[in-house]
Structure formats: structure tokens, C-alpha cells
Amino acid sequence: MDIKMRSDCPISCSLDIWGDKWSLLIVRDLMFSKQCTYGDFLKSDEKIATNILASRLQMLEMNGLITKQDHPESKAKVLYKLTQKGIDLLPIMIEINLWADKYFTLPAERKEILAEVKKDKEAFIKEKTIELQRHTN
Amino acid sequence: MDIKMRSDCPISCSLDIWGDKWSLLIVRDLMFSKQCTYGDFLKSDEKIATNILASRLQMLEMNGLITKQDHPESKAKVLYKLTQKGIDLLPIMIEINLWADKYFTLPAERKEILAEVKKDKEAFIKEKTIELQRHTN
DNA sequence: TATTTGCACTTGCAAAACGCAAGCAAATTT
DNA sequence: AAATTTGCTTGCGTTTTGCAAGTGCAAATA
């Protein structure tokens, strides 16, 4: 599995890494939970297949968006976390949420979070970024 | 070809529509050029296959992101344009560009546009949105 | 008017990616 | 010691992709 760039366009380069149906859902989970085990990802609503999850985690790690860490309480478990490069996807994730808010019916809990975002987007991003960075070792 | 929603998560719903390697490149072309013919899309650097292009255009049209119009000068040609729903992807596209700017080497011409974006993001979005809306009939 | 060219697709087919289920080794629990 | 949990890997059938060639209609050219 290697990285083939289709062009030097930033959109294209970005899509080459996370332009599929699953990668940003993994990033989403990590933004909500700060850290996830392999099993945590499998539990998400969208029901990703285990082999696809493994390949996406490998892809995201190889491209420096996430890191693997030993679980402090168990050698059987692995912790996945966002790197700074992954945390920096936050503004994109927020804009996707705002777009979806305009054109879909969102679950109530997401609407609440988005209300806070709409109040002061910059502040939300700054705060959330720091919060995520705190969990980065 | 129908729309299967994997969950009610806004990220997931969005990816269900344009979460692939090609859709946002079509949107990108339309944001730069305002309107494109089928052949214009084929000419882009990433060299999309013609059958994939046809299926993506159909998907994007079905989901209301783009519209087909008669070419004013020729019945043989078709014009594709962004709808408001498509234009509203602009903030997402901008954030992707800004992310890529931080982690990739961008072509010089893109850097110039991004410099303008960085000066005043809100203003850029507003201005560009109006510019795109002007081409919407 | 006949013919060639351009344009927007469609079709066929091989290769790759996906999705589901089962399997597996190491760690942990019972 | 046996059973369970965890993080994967493997097999395999289905779907999607990518490449090349083909089709039908409009428009330009001879």
C-alpha cells in the first residue's frame, strides 16, 4: 500500500489520503473520544468491516494522521490517537457538519454541538484543538 | 444507483454523497470554471475515466449538487453548473486547501489564491459565493 | 449533399477494492 | 487450565474501478 498522487492539486492530494467513505469516520471517532481502541471503531454506527478498518488505520498512520500507542492498562489493547496533522482536520470536519446541517436532518445531540460552533467558530476550533492536543503524547 | 445512508451522522451522510476520490474534484473544477462541459472534466490533470465521470455526474445531479443545462451555442454540448447546495461546499473546499497547504507542497498559483483566503476567509467565501451564484440560472 | 469530426456518453472486460465470515495468536479473565 | 477478549489476518464472493473501444447525435467540413 503506497501513496500514488494523481496530481499536485491540494484537493486531489488530500483525497488521495482520506478521500473514501471510511477514513473521516475514524477521524470523527477520534475527535469525539480523543482515543479509541480497535474495538471502539468497530462499535460505531456505520459498522465498518474489520479488514477495511485495519487497512484504513494503516493508511492513516502511514500518512501521519494518527498514531498507535500501548494501552496503559493492558498489553492486549492498542490506543489510537490523532496527531497534530490529524487534529488539523478539525476545521474541515466542522465545515462538513455545517454543510450537512443545512441539507440534512441531524440528530439532536449534534445540533447542540453545532449551535456552540455557530456562536463562535474560531473559539470552538481553538478550544477543541487544545483539548485534543492535551491527549497527544 | 440509490442513496444508502449508513447512519444519521452528518459526516457519514455527507461522505455517502461525495466521499470518494473523484466527486470533490468535479466540484473543484466547477468552482474554478463556473461551468464545465463533459469534455472539460475529462481534461483535468487527474484523468478521470469517462465511465466514472458519467456515474459521478449522475450521482451529484441526483443529490442536487450540480445541474445540467443546454449549451447556448450548441445542442451537442452540455453545461454542468453548481447548485446552491454545491456552492455551499466552498467552505469545505477552502479548509481542505488550507490543510493541504500546511502539509503538502502546493503549486505556486494555488498559494497565491490561498494567500488571499488567509487575509480574510469570510470575505473570500462571501465574494466567491456571489460570483458562483451569478452563474446559476 | 455526403462525410468527417466533435461531443456526451455507454459497453465490455480485467483488475482492484469492498464486505462478510471465519480464523488466529497473544493477552487477560475466570 | 480453560474460556474469553483483543487486534488483527485470511478466504472468497460481490461490487467498483479503470482502460479501451464503441455508439448516436450534432455540427463542421468537403
Short mmCIF file of C-alpha atoms (C1' of nucleotides) in Angstrom, two decimals:
data_model
loop_
_atom_site.label_atom_id
_atom_site.label_comp_id
_atom_site.label_asym_id
_atom_site.label_seq_id
_atom_site.Cartn_x
_atom_site.Cartn_y
_atom_site.Cartn_z
CA MET A 1 0.00 0.00 0.00
CA ASP A 2 1.72 3.15 -1.13
CA ILE A 3 0.77 6.71 -1.94
CA LYS A 4 0.08 7.49 -5.56
CA MET A 5 -0.51 11.17 -6.21
CA ARG A 6 -2.82 11.85 -9.11
CA SER A 7 -1.81 15.49 -9.40
CA ASP A 8 -0.32 18.33 -7.36
CA CYS A 9 -3.74 19.82 -6.61
CA PRO A 10 -4.25 20.16 -2.85
CA ILE A 11 -7.77 18.78 -3.06
CA SER A 12 -6.56 15.80 -5.03
CA CYS A 13 -3.61 15.18 -2.69
CA SER A 14 -5.91 15.29 0.30
CA LEU A 15 -8.41 12.92 -1.27
CA ASP A 16 -5.57 10.55 -2.11
CA ILE A 17 -5.12 10.10 1.64
CA TRP A 18 -8.57 10.29 3.19
CA GLY A 19 -10.92 10.50 0.21
CA ASP A 20 -13.02 7.45 0.87
CA LYS A 21 -16.14 6.51 2.75
CA TRP A 22 -14.41 5.48 5.99
CA SER A 23 -11.27 7.45 6.85
CA LEU A 24 -13.01 10.60 8.05
CA LEU A 25 -15.34 8.50 10.21
CA ILE A 26 -12.29 7.15 12.00
CA VAL A 27 -11.06 10.72 12.43
CA ARG A 28 -14.51 11.71 13.68
CA ASP A 29 -14.45 8.99 16.32
CA LEU A 30 -11.05 10.16 17.48
CA MET A 31 -12.20 13.76 17.66
CA PHE A 32 -15.13 12.80 19.85
CA SER A 33 -13.38 10.24 22.02
CA LYS A 34 -9.77 11.54 21.97
CA GLN A 35 -8.58 7.94 21.85
CA CYS A 36 -10.03 4.71 20.60
CA THR A 37 -9.17 1.04 20.57
CA TYR A 38 -9.62 -1.11 17.52
CA GLY A 39 -12.80 -2.44 19.04
CA ASP A 40 -14.16 1.05 19.67
CA PHE A 41 -14.02 1.81 15.96
CA LEU A 42 -15.84 -1.42 15.16
CA LYS A 43 -18.67 -0.40 17.50
CA SER A 44 -19.51 2.78 15.56
CA ASP A 45 -22.91 3.06 13.93
CA GLU A 46 -21.66 2.65 10.38
CA LYS A 47 -20.34 -0.86 11.06
CA ILE A 48 -17.04 -0.83 9.25
CA ALA A 49 -15.69 -4.24 8.23
CA THR A 50 -12.68 -5.32 10.28
CA ASN A 51 -10.33 -5.74 7.33
CA ILE A 52 -11.26 -2.32 5.96
CA LEU A 53 -10.70 -0.80 9.37
CA ALA A 54 -7.26 -2.38 9.59
CA SER A 55 -6.27 -1.07 6.17
CA ARG A 56 -7.57 2.43 6.90
CA LEU A 57 -5.79 2.61 10.24
CA GLN A 58 -2.60 1.58 8.49
CA MET A 59 -3.15 4.18 5.78
CA LEU A 60 -3.88 6.94 8.28
CA GLU A 61 -0.88 6.02 10.41
CA MET A 62 1.43 5.79 7.41
CA ASN A 63 0.32 9.28 6.39
CA GLY A 64 0.86 10.63 9.86
CA LEU A 65 -2.74 11.44 10.78
CA ILE A 66 -2.93 9.01 13.67
CA THR A 67 -0.55 7.18 16.00
CA LYS A 68 -0.65 3.85 17.75
CA GLN A 69 0.18 3.68 21.43
CA ASP A 70 0.35 0.99 24.08
CA HIS A 71 -2.68 0.92 26.30
CA PRO A 72 -1.56 1.87 29.81
CA GLU A 73 -3.65 -0.86 31.44
CA SER A 74 -3.38 -3.75 29.04
CA LYS A 75 -0.90 -5.14 26.57
CA ALA A 76 -3.73 -6.68 24.60
CA LYS A 77 -5.19 -3.30 23.79
CA VAL A 78 -3.91 -0.61 21.45
CA LEU A 79 -4.74 3.06 21.64
CA TYR A 80 -5.16 5.13 18.52
CA LYS A 81 -4.87 8.91 18.75
CA LEU A 82 -4.81 11.85 16.38
CA THR A 83 -1.52 13.52 15.57
CA GLN A 84 -1.36 17.29 15.04
CA LYS A 85 -1.85 16.61 11.33
CA GLY A 86 -5.00 14.72 12.20
CA ILE A 87 -6.19 17.33 14.68
CA ASP A 88 -5.79 19.91 11.94
CA LEU A 89 -8.61 18.23 10.05
CA LEU A 90 -10.97 19.74 12.62
CA PRO A 91 -11.91 22.81 10.54
CA ILE A 92 -12.77 20.53 7.63
CA MET A 93 -14.87 18.31 9.87
CA ILE A 94 -16.69 21.33 11.24
CA GLU A 95 -17.48 22.68 7.79
CA ILE A 96 -18.79 19.28 6.75
CA ASN A 97 -21.04 19.31 9.79
CA LEU A 98 -22.28 22.80 8.97
CA TRP A 99 -22.98 21.81 5.37
CA ALA A 100 -24.83 18.71 6.46
CA ASP A 101 -26.76 20.78 8.98
CA LYS A 102 -28.10 22.87 6.11
CA TYR A 103 -29.16 19.97 3.92
CA PHE A 104 -29.90 17.00 6.20
CA THR A 105 -31.78 16.32 9.37
CA LEU A 106 -29.24 15.95 12.12
CA PRO A 107 -29.60 14.08 15.41
CA ALA A 108 -30.45 16.42 18.28
CA GLU A 109 -27.15 15.95 20.14
CA ARG A 110 -25.20 17.06 17.07
CA LYS A 111 -27.40 20.10 16.67
CA GLU A 112 -26.46 21.16 20.17
CA ILE A 113 -22.76 20.98 19.47
CA LEU A 114 -23.25 22.83 16.21
CA ALA A 115 -25.12 25.59 17.99
CA GLU A 116 -21.99 26.18 20.02
CA VAL A 117 -19.87 26.13 16.86
CA LYS A 118 -22.10 28.69 15.18
CA LYS A 119 -21.81 31.04 18.11
CA ASP A 120 -18.06 31.41 17.64
CA LYS A 121 -16.41 29.08 15.18
CA GLU A 122 -12.87 30.29 15.76
CA ALA A 123 -13.15 29.95 19.50
CA PHE A 124 -14.61 26.47 19.22
CA ILE A 125 -11.80 25.29 16.97
CA LYS A 126 -9.14 26.77 19.22
CA GLU A 127 -10.61 25.25 22.35
CA LYS A 128 -11.25 21.84 20.84
CA THR A 129 -7.79 21.76 19.29
CA ILE A 130 -6.15 22.39 22.64
CA GLU A 131 -8.35 19.74 24.20
CA LEU A 132 -7.23 17.23 21.58
CA GLN A 133 -3.59 18.25 21.86
CA ARG A 134 -3.70 17.59 25.57
CA HIS A 135 -4.32 13.92 24.79
CA THR A 136 -1.36 13.76 22.43
CA ASN A 137 1.78 12.18 23.84
CA MET B 1 -27.91 3.83 -8.14
CA ASP B 2 -29.64 4.91 -4.97
CA ILE B 3 -28.71 6.56 -1.70
CA LYS B 4 -27.98 4.25 1.18
CA MET B 5 -27.40 6.05 4.44
CA ARG B 6 -25.07 4.24 6.79
CA SER B 7 -26.08 6.30 9.80
CA ASP B 8 -27.58 9.67 10.73
CA CYS B 9 -24.17 11.20 11.42
CA PRO B 10 -23.66 14.33 9.32
CA ILE B 11 -20.13 13.32 8.37
CA SER B 12 -21.34 9.90 7.29
CA CYS B 13 -24.30 11.32 5.33
CA SER B 14 -22.00 13.73 3.54
CA LEU B 15 -19.49 11.03 2.68
CA ASP B 16 -22.32 8.87 1.37
CA ILE B 17 -22.78 11.50 -1.33
CA TRP B 18 -19.35 12.85 -2.16
CA GLY B 19 -16.99 10.69 -0.11
CA ASP B 20 -14.89 9.26 -2.89
CA LYS B 21 -11.76 10.14 -4.81
CA TRP B 22 -13.49 11.98 -7.66
CA SER B 23 -16.63 13.89 -6.67
CA LEU B 24 -14.89 16.81 -4.98
CA LEU B 25 -12.56 17.16 -7.97
CA ILE B 26 -15.61 17.71 -10.15
CA VAL B 27 -16.84 20.29 -7.65
CA ARG B 28 -13.40 21.88 -7.66
CA ASP B 29 -13.44 22.22 -11.45
CA LEU B 30 -16.86 23.85 -11.27
CA MET B 31 -15.71 26.27 -8.58
CA PHE B 32 -12.77 27.35 -10.69
CA SER B 33 -14.51 27.44 -14.05
CA LYS B 34 -18.12 28.21 -13.03
CA GLN B 35 -19.31 25.86 -15.74
CA CYS B 36 -17.86 22.83 -17.47
CA THR B 37 -18.71 20.52 -20.29
CA TYR B 38 -18.25 16.77 -20.03
CA GLY B 39 -15.06 17.11 -22.02
CA ASP B 40 -13.72 19.81 -19.70
CA PHE B 41 -13.86 17.42 -16.77
CA LEU B 42 -12.02 14.76 -18.76
CA LYS B 43 -9.21 17.23 -19.44
CA SER B 44 -8.37 17.74 -15.77
CA ASP B 45 -4.96 16.65 -14.51
CA GLU B 46 -6.23 13.63 -12.59
CA LYS B 47 -7.54 11.96 -15.75
CA ILE B 48 -10.84 10.57 -14.59
CA ALA B 49 -12.15 7.63 -16.59
CA THR B 50 -15.16 8.51 -18.72
CA ASN B 51 -17.50 5.93 -17.20
CA ILE B 52 -16.58 7.04 -13.68
CA LEU B 53 -17.18 10.65 -14.66
CA ALA B 54 -20.61 9.81 -16.04
CA SER B 55 -21.60 7.97 -12.85
CA ARG B 56 -20.31 10.75 -10.59
CA LEU B 57 -22.09 13.46 -12.56
CA GLN B 58 -25.28 11.44 -12.28
CA MET B 59 -24.75 10.98 -8.54
CA LEU B 60 -24.03 14.67 -7.98
CA GLU B 61 -27.01 15.72 -10.05
CA MET B 62 -29.32 13.25 -8.32
CA ASN B 63 -28.23 14.66 -4.98
CA GLY B 64 -28.77 18.23 -6.12
CA LEU B 65 -25.18 19.44 -6.06
CA ILE B 66 -24.97 20.16 -9.78
CA THR B 67 -27.35 20.82 -12.68
CA LYS B 68 -27.24 20.09 -16.35
CA GLN B 69 -28.06 22.84 -18.82
CA ASP B 70 -28.20 23.19 -22.57
CA HIS B 71 -25.20 24.86 -24.05
CA PRO B 72 -26.31 28.18 -25.55
CA GLU B 73 -24.22 27.74 -28.67
CA SER B 74 -24.51 24.07 -29.42
CA LYS B 75 -27.02 21.28 -28.93
CA ALA B 76 -24.19 18.80 -28.90
CA LYS B 77 -22.73 20.25 -25.73
CA VAL B 78 -23.99 20.14 -22.16
CA LEU B 79 -23.14 22.59 -19.42
CA TYR B 80 -22.74 21.48 -15.85
CA LYS B 81 -23.04 24.04 -13.05
CA LEU B 82 -23.10 24.04 -9.28
CA THR B 83 -26.39 24.47 -7.46
CA GLN B 84 -26.56 26.43 -4.20
CA LYS B 85 -26.07 23.11 -2.40
CA GLY B 86 -22.91 22.62 -4.40
CA ILE B 87 -21.73 26.18 -3.94
CA ASP B 88 -22.14 25.69 -0.20
CA LEU B 89 -19.31 23.15 -0.32
CA LEU B 90 -16.95 26.11 -0.76
CA PRO B 91 -16.02 26.43 2.93
CA ILE B 92 -15.16 22.73 3.00
CA MET B 93 -13.05 23.08 -0.13
CA ILE B 94 -11.24 26.05 1.35
CA GLU B 95 -10.45 24.23 4.57
CA ILE B 96 -9.13 21.27 2.60
CA ASN B 97 -6.87 23.65 0.71
CA LEU B 98 -5.65 25.22 3.93
CA TRP B 99 -4.95 21.80 5.43
CA ALA B 100 -3.08 20.70 2.33
CA ASP B 101 -1.16 23.97 2.36
CA LYS B 102 0.17 23.05 5.78
CA TYR B 103 1.24 19.53 4.91
CA PHE B 104 1.98 19.42 1.18
CA THR B 105 3.86 21.49 -1.33
CA LEU B 106 1.31 23.36 -3.37
CA PRO B 107 1.67 24.75 -6.88
CA ALA B 108 2.52 28.45 -6.88
CA GLU B 109 -0.76 29.59 -8.41
CA ARG B 110 -2.73 27.91 -5.63
CA LYS B 111 -0.54 29.50 -3.00
CA GLU B 112 -1.47 32.89 -4.39
CA ILE B 113 -5.18 32.24 -4.10
CA LEU B 114 -4.69 30.87 -0.59
CA ALA B 115 -2.83 33.98 0.44
CA GLU B 116 -5.96 35.92 -0.39
CA VAL B 117 -8.07 33.44 1.55
CA LYS B 118 -5.86 33.75 4.60
CA LYS B 119 -6.15 37.51 4.59
CA ASP B 120 -9.90 37.35 5.17
CA LYS B 121 -11.54 33.98 4.90
CA GLU B 122 -15.09 35.19 5.48
CA ALA B 123 -14.80 37.88 2.85
CA PHE B 124 -13.34 35.48 0.32
CA ILE B 125 -16.14 32.98 0.82
CA LYS B 126 -18.80 35.66 0.55
CA GLU B 127 -17.33 37.14 -2.59
CA LYS B 128 -16.68 33.83 -4.29
CA THR B 129 -20.14 32.57 -3.39
CA ILE B 130 -21.79 35.56 -5.02
CA GLU B 131 -19.58 35.10 -8.05
CA LEU B 132 -20.68 31.48 -8.35
CA GLN B 133 -24.33 32.34 -7.74
CA ARG B 134 -24.20 34.81 -10.59
CA HIS B 135 -23.60 31.89 -12.94
CA THR B 136 -26.56 29.97 -11.58
CA ASN B 137 -29.70 30.10 -13.70
"C1'" DT C 1 -25.19 16.64 -50.08
"C1'" DA C 2 -22.02 13.46 -48.28
"C1'" DT C 3 -18.59 12.80 -45.00
"C1'" DT C 4 -15.84 13.56 -41.39
"C1'" DT C 5 -15.19 15.35 -36.83
"C1'" DG C 6 -16.66 16.54 -32.09
"C1'" DC C 7 -19.24 15.62 -28.08
"C1'" DA C 8 -21.53 13.08 -24.48
"C1'" DC C 9 -21.93 9.32 -23.12
"C1'" DT C 10 -22.30 3.57 -22.97
"C1'" DT C 11 -20.43 -1.04 -23.04
"C1'" DG C 12 -17.18 -4.92 -22.19
"C1'" DC C 13 -13.86 -6.78 -19.56
"C1'" DA C 14 -9.89 -7.41 -16.46
"C1'" DA C 15 -8.10 -5.76 -12.07
"C1'" DA C 16 -8.67 -3.84 -7.73
"C1'" DA C 17 -11.31 -2.80 -3.66
"C1'" DC C 18 -15.01 -4.00 -0.65
"C1'" DG C 19 -17.76 -6.71 2.65
"C1'" DC C 20 -18.80 -10.62 5.19
"C1'" DA C 21 -17.48 -14.60 7.88
"C1'" DA C 22 -14.17 -17.32 9.87
"C1'" DG C 23 -9.67 -17.98 11.83
"C1'" DC C 24 -5.63 -16.90 14.77
"C1'" DA C 25 -2.07 -15.58 18.22
"C1'" DA C 26 -1.23 -13.13 22.29
"C1'" DA C 27 -3.10 -11.22 26.47
"C1'" DT C 28 -6.45 -11.29 30.04
"C1'" DT C 29 -10.14 -13.16 32.85
"C1'" DT C 30 -12.44 -16.92 35.20
"C1'" DA D 1 -6.21 -24.66 32.85
"C1'" DA D 2 -9.91 -23.18 30.13
"C1'" DA D 3 -12.60 -19.65 28.23
"C1'" DT D 4 -12.84 -15.02 26.63
"C1'" DT D 5 -11.17 -10.67 24.83
"C1'" DT D 6 -8.43 -8.07 21.64
"C1'" DG D 7 -6.38 -6.84 17.40
"C1'" DC D 8 -5.85 -8.19 13.71
"C1'" DT D 9 -5.39 -11.64 9.05
"C1'" DT D 10 -7.25 -14.74 5.51
"C1'" DG D 11 -10.57 -16.56 2.03
"C1'" DC D 12 -13.87 -15.69 -1.01
"C1'" DG D 13 -17.82 -13.88 -3.49
"C1'" DT D 14 -19.60 -9.28 -4.91
"C1'" DT D 15 -19.08 -4.60 -6.27
"C1'" DT D 16 -16.46 -0.85 -8.04
"C1'" DT D 17 -12.81 0.86 -10.78
"C1'" DG D 18 -10.07 1.74 -14.82
"C1'" DC D 19 -8.93 1.26 -19.53
"C1'" DA D 20 -10.28 0.81 -24.33
"C1'" DA D 21 -13.43 0.67 -27.71
"C1'" DG D 22 -17.92 1.68 -29.46
"C1'" DT D 23 -22.43 4.37 -30.25
"C1'" DG D 24 -25.61 8.02 -31.56
"C1'" DC D 25 -26.45 12.61 -32.49
"C1'" DA D 26 -24.99 17.36 -33.70
"C1'" DA D 27 -22.04 20.28 -36.17
"C1'" DA D 28 -18.43 21.39 -39.14
"C1'" DT D 29 -16.17 20.42 -43.46
"C1'" DA D 30 -15.55 18.93 -48.29
#
